[in-house]
Amino acid sequence: MMKHKLWKVLSLLALLLLPGLVNAVPARAGDPDDTVGPANPNHLVCVEEGTHLWVDMDNDAFDYTGTYDPDAEVDAERLKKECEETEELLRSWGIHIRLTVEYFRQTRVEGYVFEFHQDPNGPGGWTAVRSQSVPVVASGPGFEVIWSSEKDGLYFFDTFGAGPITLNLRLPPDAHPINPDIIVMSRGFDETWEVDLAFYRGDIPPQDVEELRLPADHIRHRLIPGDTIIEIDEETGEFNYLPNVGGVLPQGTSRATIALAAVVLIALPAVGILKLRKKRAED
């Protein structure tokens, strides 16, 4: 056990010494107002305070690859003690970092913003163009953060926790959203949800939104309809797209939906150890 723990500490030390590894990404959205934790202690992990870098511990539900074990029995007090002991050990080696226990929040939401124009070469047709500097709003219970689309239309939010995240565009009076109020049921894990958002200008809307096509060179060809709830099936790992009919969100569909009663709000964007490992693997 001691050998195992020492190996983890040495791994952490090596990562901390890599140039630039623990530098947090500059804030791109905004500070959340509050934090509400889910009831499931299996989402608790030990992280570096302020950067949210995840530190692998014996008593958490994630292994070093980030694989989650929903059946693990995590003792919050034991995890806190193990996290404190690791901090003390690092301090004895002259490494002064603050470690704390928080709910896992490594989820990324990204996509592109498109403006649709009526196609003069095809009556009734529409053409999509990537649009920059369009504010994208991510909101949920007690928080709202904004990030404007970049030159190529890309927007993104990092380090979301578990819970519902509603995506919308903030548009001028002459513009109108095509697929508003898309709800992502984040699990807080190291995964990326891809949602493209679109709008049009003027008084004449597209007649059939489902027939709209994104540019041919874009990885996705169609928009997710507005008022849709997206969640991951815990059994199959596949995405479910459910119509949001208003009122109380559907219950009993998956653990992600049940988690609506208790959510983790987002922190400032930061680079996580798991995300770095993922990036290296992709490279």
Short mmCIF file of C-alpha atoms in Angstrom, two decimals:
data_model
loop_
_atom_site.label_atom_id
_atom_site.label_comp_id
_atom_site.label_asym_id
_atom_site.label_seq_id
_atom_site.Cartn_x
_atom_site.Cartn_y
_atom_site.Cartn_z
CA MET A 1 0.00 0.00 0.00
CA MET A 2 2.76 2.44 0.92
CA LYS A 3 4.64 1.56 -2.26
CA HIS A 4 1.49 2.17 -4.29
CA LYS A 5 0.87 5.53 -2.66
CA LEU A 6 4.51 6.56 -3.11
CA TRP A 7 4.26 5.71 -6.81
CA LYS A 8 1.23 7.96 -7.13
CA VAL A 9 2.96 10.81 -5.31
CA LEU A 10 6.06 10.45 -7.49
CA SER A 11 3.84 10.48 -10.57
CA LEU A 12 2.18 13.66 -9.31
CA LEU A 13 5.57 15.21 -8.59
CA ALA A 14 6.79 14.44 -12.10
CA LEU A 15 3.69 16.00 -13.60
CA LEU A 16 3.98 19.12 -11.50
CA LEU A 17 7.57 19.62 -12.59
CA LEU A 18 6.73 19.52 -16.29
CA PRO A 19 6.90 23.11 -17.65
CA GLY A 20 3.55 24.76 -17.94
CA LEU A 21 1.57 21.67 -16.96
CA VAL A 22 -0.18 23.20 -14.00
CA ASN A 23 -0.83 26.58 -15.55
CA ALA A 24 -4.55 27.08 -15.68
CA VAL A 25 -6.10 28.14 -18.97
CA PRO A 26 -6.98 31.87 -18.82
CA ALA A 27 -10.55 32.45 -17.73
CA ARG A 28 -12.75 32.44 -20.82
CA ALA A 29 -16.22 32.57 -19.38
CA GLY A 30 -17.05 33.78 -15.89
CA ASP A 31 -17.11 32.81 -12.26
CA PRO A 32 -19.98 30.65 -11.08
CA ASP A 33 -22.06 32.13 -8.30
CA ASP A 34 -22.22 29.08 -6.10
CA THR A 35 -21.51 25.36 -5.91
CA VAL A 36 -24.02 22.64 -5.14
CA GLY A 37 -22.65 19.12 -4.88
CA PRO A 38 -24.33 15.94 -6.03
CA ALA A 39 -25.32 13.46 -3.36
CA ASN A 40 -23.20 10.71 -4.92
CA PRO A 41 -19.81 10.62 -3.09
CA ASN A 42 -18.39 8.56 -5.99
CA HIS A 43 -17.94 11.84 -7.87
CA LEU A 44 -15.55 13.16 -5.21
CA VAL A 45 -11.85 13.43 -6.12
CA CYS A 46 -8.68 15.03 -4.77
CA VAL A 47 -7.54 18.02 -6.85
CA GLU A 48 -5.06 20.87 -6.73
CA GLU A 49 -6.90 23.86 -5.37
CA GLY A 50 -7.49 26.59 -7.92
CA THR A 51 -6.48 24.58 -11.00
CA HIS A 52 -8.72 21.53 -10.45
CA LEU A 53 -5.93 19.17 -11.55
CA TRP A 54 -7.04 15.69 -10.57
CA VAL A 55 -4.76 13.62 -8.32
CA ASP A 56 -5.29 9.84 -8.40
CA MET A 57 -6.06 8.47 -4.93
CA ASP A 58 -6.73 4.97 -3.62
CA ASN A 59 -10.11 5.96 -2.23
CA ASP A 60 -11.91 7.41 -5.24
CA ALA A 61 -14.08 5.90 -7.97
CA PHE A 62 -11.68 6.72 -10.83
CA ASP A 63 -8.53 4.88 -11.87
CA TYR A 64 -5.48 6.64 -13.30
CA THR A 65 -7.00 6.55 -16.82
CA GLY A 66 -10.16 8.29 -15.61
CA THR A 67 -12.33 5.17 -15.88
CA TYR A 68 -15.26 5.52 -13.52
CA ASP A 69 -16.54 2.71 -11.30
CA PRO A 70 -20.18 3.46 -10.36
CA ASP A 71 -20.17 0.60 -7.84
CA ALA A 72 -17.18 1.86 -5.87
CA GLU A 73 -17.82 2.66 -2.21
CA VAL A 74 -16.11 5.99 -1.65
CA ASP A 75 -15.74 7.18 1.92
CA ALA A 76 -15.63 10.98 1.77
CA GLU A 77 -13.80 11.30 5.08
CA ARG A 78 -11.16 8.74 4.12
CA LEU A 79 -10.66 10.45 0.77
CA LYS A 80 -10.23 13.81 2.48
CA LYS A 81 -7.69 12.32 4.89
CA GLU A 82 -5.75 10.66 2.05
CA CYS A 83 -5.75 13.95 0.14
CA GLU A 84 -4.43 15.81 3.21
CA GLU A 85 -1.72 13.20 3.79
CA THR A 86 -0.55 13.55 0.19
CA GLU A 87 -0.38 17.33 0.60
CA GLU A 88 1.69 16.95 3.77
CA LEU A 89 4.05 14.50 2.08
CA LEU A 90 4.60 16.88 -0.82
CA ARG A 91 5.17 19.73 1.62
CA SER A 92 7.86 17.68 3.38
CA TRP A 93 9.60 17.49 0.01
CA GLY A 94 9.45 21.26 -0.36
CA ILE A 95 6.49 21.25 -2.75
CA HIS A 96 3.87 23.65 -1.46
CA ILE A 97 0.58 23.06 -3.24
CA ARG A 98 -2.89 23.01 -1.81
CA LEU A 99 -4.97 19.89 -2.33
CA THR A 100 -8.68 19.70 -1.69
CA VAL A 101 -11.60 17.35 -2.27
CA GLU A 102 -14.27 18.39 -4.76
CA TYR A 103 -16.70 16.80 -7.20
CA PHE A 104 -15.24 15.63 -10.49
CA ARG A 105 -15.64 18.30 -13.19
CA GLN A 106 -13.84 17.62 -16.42
CA THR A 107 -16.66 17.85 -18.96
CA ARG A 108 -16.20 20.03 -22.03
CA VAL A 109 -18.99 21.44 -24.19
CA GLU A 110 -18.06 22.74 -27.63
CA GLY A 111 -19.48 23.40 -31.04
CA TYR A 112 -19.79 25.95 -33.83
CA VAL A 113 -22.12 28.87 -34.40
CA PHE A 114 -23.69 29.14 -37.85
CA GLU A 115 -25.69 31.90 -39.48
CA PHE A 116 -28.15 30.73 -42.13
CA HIS A 117 -28.79 32.87 -45.20
CA GLN A 118 -31.44 32.37 -47.85
CA ASP A 119 -29.80 30.86 -50.91
CA PRO A 120 -30.38 33.08 -53.97
CA ASN A 121 -29.58 30.13 -56.24
CA GLY A 122 -32.22 27.89 -54.77
CA PRO A 123 -35.72 29.16 -53.94
CA GLY A 124 -36.56 28.19 -50.39
CA GLY A 125 -33.01 26.99 -49.76
CA TRP A 126 -30.65 28.13 -47.00
CA THR A 127 -26.85 28.27 -46.72
CA ALA A 128 -24.93 28.03 -43.43
CA VAL A 129 -21.87 30.21 -42.73
CA ARG A 130 -19.66 30.02 -39.63
CA SER A 131 -20.18 33.11 -37.49
CA GLN A 132 -17.73 34.75 -35.09
CA SER A 133 -18.24 37.02 -32.06
CA VAL A 134 -21.65 35.57 -31.26
CA PRO A 135 -22.19 35.23 -27.48
CA VAL A 136 -22.99 31.66 -26.43
CA VAL A 137 -24.71 31.34 -23.05
CA ALA A 138 -24.39 28.23 -20.87
CA SER A 139 -26.76 28.34 -17.92
CA GLY A 140 -28.06 26.09 -15.19
CA PRO A 141 -29.31 26.16 -11.60
CA GLY A 142 -27.67 29.26 -10.15
CA PHE A 143 -25.11 30.01 -12.87
CA GLU A 144 -24.74 31.65 -16.27
CA VAL A 145 -21.50 31.93 -18.24
CA ILE A 146 -20.84 33.42 -21.66
CA TRP A 147 -18.19 32.82 -24.30
CA SER A 148 -18.20 34.39 -27.78
CA SER A 149 -17.57 32.29 -30.85
CA GLU A 150 -14.13 32.56 -32.38
CA LYS A 151 -13.08 33.45 -35.94
CA ASP A 152 -14.04 30.02 -37.27
CA GLY A 153 -17.29 29.97 -35.29
CA LEU A 154 -15.95 27.70 -32.54
CA TYR A 155 -17.14 28.09 -28.96
CA PHE A 156 -16.27 25.96 -25.93
CA PHE A 157 -16.65 25.70 -22.17
CA ASP A 158 -14.35 23.60 -19.97
CA THR A 159 -14.60 21.94 -16.55
CA PHE A 160 -18.33 21.48 -16.15
CA GLY A 161 -19.56 19.29 -13.34
CA ALA A 162 -22.57 16.99 -13.31
CA GLY A 163 -25.98 18.44 -14.04
CA PRO A 164 -28.14 20.13 -16.72
CA ILE A 165 -26.51 22.82 -18.88
CA THR A 166 -28.78 24.85 -21.17
CA LEU A 167 -27.19 26.30 -24.32
CA ASN A 168 -28.44 29.41 -26.12
CA LEU A 169 -27.22 32.26 -28.30
CA ARG A 170 -27.48 35.87 -27.20
CA LEU A 171 -28.56 37.64 -30.38
CA PRO A 172 -29.35 41.21 -31.52
CA PRO A 173 -33.00 42.15 -32.17
CA ASP A 174 -32.84 41.38 -35.90
CA ALA A 175 -31.52 37.83 -35.35
CA HIS A 176 -33.44 34.73 -34.23
CA PRO A 177 -32.23 31.35 -32.91
CA ILE A 178 -32.92 28.23 -34.95
CA ASN A 179 -32.27 25.61 -32.25
CA PRO A 180 -32.61 27.27 -28.82
CA ASP A 181 -32.71 25.70 -25.36
CA ILE A 182 -30.62 22.58 -25.90
CA ILE A 183 -29.98 20.91 -22.54
CA VAL A 184 -26.84 18.85 -22.04
CA MET A 185 -27.01 16.43 -19.13
CA SER A 186 -23.36 16.59 -18.12
CA ARG A 187 -21.91 13.81 -15.96
CA GLY A 188 -18.82 15.80 -15.02
CA PHE A 189 -16.53 13.15 -16.50
CA ASP A 190 -13.67 13.68 -18.94
CA GLU A 191 -15.83 13.78 -22.04
CA THR A 192 -16.75 16.28 -24.75
CA TRP A 193 -20.30 17.13 -25.80
CA GLU A 194 -20.57 18.64 -29.29
CA VAL A 195 -23.51 20.96 -29.98
CA ASP A 196 -23.74 23.29 -32.99
CA LEU A 197 -25.97 26.36 -32.65
CA ALA A 198 -27.52 28.42 -35.42
CA PHE A 199 -29.53 31.55 -36.15
CA TYR A 200 -30.99 33.57 -39.03
CA ARG A 201 -31.73 37.24 -39.59
CA GLY A 202 -34.90 38.96 -40.76
CA ASP A 203 -38.57 38.15 -40.54
CA ILE A 204 -38.70 35.05 -42.72
CA PRO A 205 -37.65 31.87 -40.85
CA PRO A 206 -36.58 28.58 -42.48
CA GLN A 207 -39.70 26.57 -43.34
CA ASP A 208 -38.29 23.18 -42.31
CA VAL A 209 -35.51 23.33 -39.73
CA GLU A 210 -34.92 19.58 -39.89
CA GLU A 211 -33.96 19.89 -43.57
CA LEU A 212 -31.28 22.54 -42.96
CA ARG A 213 -27.79 21.37 -43.84
CA LEU A 214 -24.48 22.47 -42.38
CA PRO A 215 -21.45 23.06 -44.66
CA ALA A 216 -20.22 19.98 -46.50
CA ASP A 217 -16.77 20.22 -44.88
CA HIS A 218 -18.27 20.22 -41.37
CA ILE A 219 -18.06 16.98 -39.37
CA ARG A 220 -21.78 17.12 -38.59
CA HIS A 221 -24.35 17.68 -41.32
CA ARG A 222 -27.47 18.49 -39.34
CA LEU A 223 -28.41 20.58 -36.35
CA ILE A 224 -29.75 19.15 -33.12
CA PRO A 225 -33.33 20.47 -32.90
CA GLY A 226 -34.16 23.11 -30.32
CA ASP A 227 -35.78 22.13 -27.01
CA THR A 228 -33.84 18.87 -26.91
CA ILE A 229 -32.38 17.13 -23.87
CA ILE A 230 -29.16 15.23 -24.59
CA GLU A 231 -27.98 12.59 -22.15
CA ILE A 232 -25.75 9.52 -22.14
CA ASP A 233 -27.26 6.12 -21.54
CA GLU A 234 -25.35 4.76 -18.55
CA GLU A 235 -25.68 1.18 -19.81
CA THR A 236 -24.71 1.55 -23.47
CA GLY A 237 -22.72 4.81 -23.45
CA GLU A 238 -24.81 6.07 -26.39
CA PHE A 239 -26.40 9.50 -26.63
CA ASN A 240 -30.16 9.88 -26.17
CA TYR A 241 -31.98 12.85 -27.69
CA LEU A 242 -35.23 13.58 -25.88
CA PRO A 243 -37.76 16.32 -26.65
CA ASN A 244 -38.10 18.81 -23.82
CA VAL A 245 -41.84 19.29 -23.41
CA GLY A 246 -41.48 21.69 -20.51
CA GLY A 247 -42.29 21.28 -16.85
CA VAL A 248 -40.45 18.61 -14.91
CA LEU A 249 -37.70 16.87 -16.85
CA PRO A 250 -38.23 13.13 -17.48
CA GLN A 251 -37.36 10.93 -14.52
CA GLY A 252 -36.06 7.38 -14.44
CA THR A 253 -34.42 7.51 -17.88
CA SER A 254 -30.86 7.25 -16.55
CA ARG A 255 -28.68 8.15 -13.61
CA ALA A 256 -27.77 11.35 -15.38
CA THR A 257 -31.40 12.46 -15.36
CA ILE A 258 -31.86 11.47 -11.73
CA ALA A 259 -28.87 13.67 -10.92
CA LEU A 260 -30.95 16.75 -11.78
CA ALA A 261 -31.82 17.08 -8.12
CA ALA A 262 -28.21 17.68 -7.22
CA VAL A 263 -25.64 19.27 -9.50
CA VAL A 264 -22.15 20.66 -9.51
CA LEU A 265 -21.75 24.10 -11.02
CA ILE A 266 -18.77 24.93 -13.17
CA ALA A 267 -15.38 26.30 -12.16
CA LEU A 268 -13.03 28.53 -14.13
CA PRO A 269 -11.60 26.73 -17.16
CA ALA A 270 -8.47 24.77 -16.25
CA VAL A 271 -6.27 22.09 -17.73
CA GLY A 272 -6.92 18.68 -16.11
CA ILE A 273 -4.46 15.83 -15.88
CA LEU A 274 -6.93 13.54 -17.60
CA LYS A 275 -7.42 15.97 -20.48
CA LEU A 276 -3.67 16.23 -20.95
CA ARG A 277 -3.39 12.45 -21.06
CA LYS A 278 -6.22 12.39 -23.57
CA LYS A 279 -4.51 15.02 -25.73
CA ARG A 280 -1.23 13.12 -25.65
CA ALA A 281 -3.02 9.95 -26.69
CA GLU A 282 -4.62 11.76 -29.62
CA ASP A 283 -1.26 13.22 -30.66
#
